[in-house]
């Protein structure tokens, strides 16, 4: 069963930052697809908690961008950037450059 809802123009404009008008494909970096964040897709306190938990887990175990030090705010690997709820773009670039040549199956790729 489907229902149709009408939303007043003022409400639609207020919700515009949370719900993009057209679903754009995720940007690519180095041939890899960069996923969109959960909080931009589903704005809710539950997604905020999931976002914080994911970043804290990555920071604690030095995964992803937390495996390299930040060249912008000079925090060591395994520490959060000085930005609130964000990671500096230079840190993301350093991570992508450090891991751009990593392959999952080096023996199979070496023969190609």
PDB file of C-alpha atoms in Angstrom, residues 46-109:
ATOM      1  CA  UNK A  46      20.706   7.127  15.846  1.00  0.00           C
ATOM      2  CA  UNK A  47      22.781   7.924  12.767  1.00  0.00           C
ATOM      3  CA  UNK A  48      24.786  10.478  14.778  1.00  0.00           C
ATOM      4  CA  UNK A  49      25.613   7.806  17.355  1.00  0.00           C
ATOM      5  CA  UNK A  50      26.527   5.317  14.616  1.00  0.00           C
ATOM      6  CA  UNK A  51      28.763   7.924  12.958  1.00  0.00           C
ATOM      7  CA  UNK A  52      30.576   8.680  16.211  1.00  0.00           C
ATOM      8  CA  UNK A  53      30.966   4.979  17.045  1.00  0.00           C
ATOM      9  CA  UNK A  54      32.401   4.217  13.604  1.00  0.00           C
ATOM     10  CA  UNK A  55      34.940   7.036  13.839  1.00  0.00           C
ATOM     11  CA  UNK A  56      35.909   6.059  17.378  1.00  0.00           C
ATOM     12  CA  UNK A  57      36.429   2.433  16.311  1.00  0.00           C
ATOM     13  CA  UNK A  58      38.558   3.486  13.345  1.00  0.00           C
ATOM     14  CA  UNK A  59      40.566   5.832  15.547  1.00  0.00           C
ATOM     15  CA  UNK A  60      41.115   3.245  18.270  1.00  0.00           C
ATOM     16  CA  UNK A  61      42.363   0.551  15.905  1.00  0.00           C
ATOM     17  CA  UNK A  62      44.095   2.993  13.492  1.00  0.00           C
ATOM     18  CA  UNK A  63      42.042   2.026  10.445  1.00  0.00           C
ATOM     19  CA  UNK A  64      41.418   4.118   7.370  1.00  0.00           C
ATOM     20  CA  UNK A  65      42.452   7.760   7.551  1.00  0.00           C
ATOM     21  CA  UNK A  66      43.406   7.328  11.206  1.00  0.00           C
ATOM     22  CA  UNK A  67      46.338   5.137  10.138  1.00  0.00           C
ATOM     23  CA  UNK A  68      48.317   8.199   8.994  1.00  0.00           C
ATOM     24  CA  UNK A  69      49.179  11.413  10.806  1.00  0.00           C
ATOM     25  CA  UNK A  70      47.401  14.615   9.818  1.00  0.00           C
ATOM     26  CA  UNK A  71      49.625  17.053   7.897  1.00  0.00           C
ATOM     27  CA  UNK A  72      47.228  19.943   8.612  1.00  0.00           C
ATOM     28  CA  UNK A  73      46.784  19.840  12.404  1.00  0.00           C
ATOM     29  CA  UNK A  74      49.827  17.579  13.062  1.00  0.00           C
ATOM     30  CA  UNK A  75      48.088  15.025  15.261  1.00  0.00           C
ATOM     31  CA  UNK A  76      49.713  11.564  15.269  1.00  0.00           C
ATOM     32  CA  UNK A  77      48.165   8.472  13.732  1.00  0.00           C
ATOM     33  CA  UNK A  78      45.334   7.094  15.838  1.00  0.00           C
ATOM     34  CA  UNK A  79      44.160  10.532  17.044  1.00  0.00           C
ATOM     35  CA  UNK A  80      41.233  12.616  15.829  1.00  0.00           C
ATOM     36  CA  UNK A  81      41.804  15.832  13.899  1.00  0.00           C
ATOM     37  CA  UNK A  82      41.219  19.094  15.699  1.00  0.00           C
ATOM     38  CA  UNK A  83      38.075  19.630  13.574  1.00  0.00           C
ATOM     39  CA  UNK A  84      34.780  18.713  15.191  1.00  0.00           C
ATOM     40  CA  UNK A  85      33.258  15.567  13.628  1.00  0.00           C
ATOM     41  CA  UNK A  86      35.500  15.753  10.578  1.00  0.00           C
ATOM     42  CA  UNK A  87      38.838  14.701   9.152  1.00  0.00           C
ATOM     43  CA  UNK A  88      41.038  17.126   7.225  1.00  0.00           C
ATOM     44  CA  UNK A  89      41.107  16.638   3.457  1.00  0.00           C
ATOM     45  CA  UNK A  90      44.917  16.540   3.508  1.00  0.00           C
ATOM     46  CA  UNK A  91      44.758  13.547   5.852  1.00  0.00           C
ATOM     47  CA  UNK A  92      42.387  11.739   3.515  1.00  0.00           C
ATOM     48  CA  UNK A  93      44.702  12.489   0.581  1.00  0.00           C
ATOM     49  CA  UNK A  94      47.723  11.201   2.529  1.00  0.00           C
ATOM     50  CA  UNK A  95      45.825   7.993   3.284  1.00  0.00           C
ATOM     51  CA  UNK A  96      44.779   7.497  -0.348  1.00  0.00           C
ATOM     52  CA  UNK A  97      48.331   8.141  -1.583  1.00  0.00           C
ATOM     53  CA  UNK A  98      49.805   5.735   0.965  1.00  0.00           C
ATOM     54  CA  UNK A  99      47.363   2.981   0.056  1.00  0.00           C
ATOM     55  CA  UNK A 100      46.937   3.587  -3.676  1.00  0.00           C
ATOM     56  CA  UNK A 101      49.408   0.842  -4.616  1.00  0.00           C
ATOM     57  CA  UNK A 102      48.116  -1.730  -2.123  1.00  0.00           C
ATOM     58  CA  UNK A 103      46.479  -4.743  -3.721  1.00  0.00           C
ATOM     59  CA  UNK A 104      44.381  -7.421  -2.093  1.00  0.00           C
ATOM     60  CA  UNK A 105      45.951 -10.300  -3.995  1.00  0.00           C
ATOM     61  CA  UNK A 106      49.543  -9.288  -4.817  1.00  0.00           C
ATOM     62  CA  UNK A 107      50.584 -12.670  -6.223  1.00  0.00           C
ATOM     63  CA  UNK A 108      47.767 -12.769  -8.758  1.00  0.00           C
ATOM     64  CA  UNK A 109      48.254  -9.135  -9.764  1.00  0.00           C
TER      65      UNK A 109
END
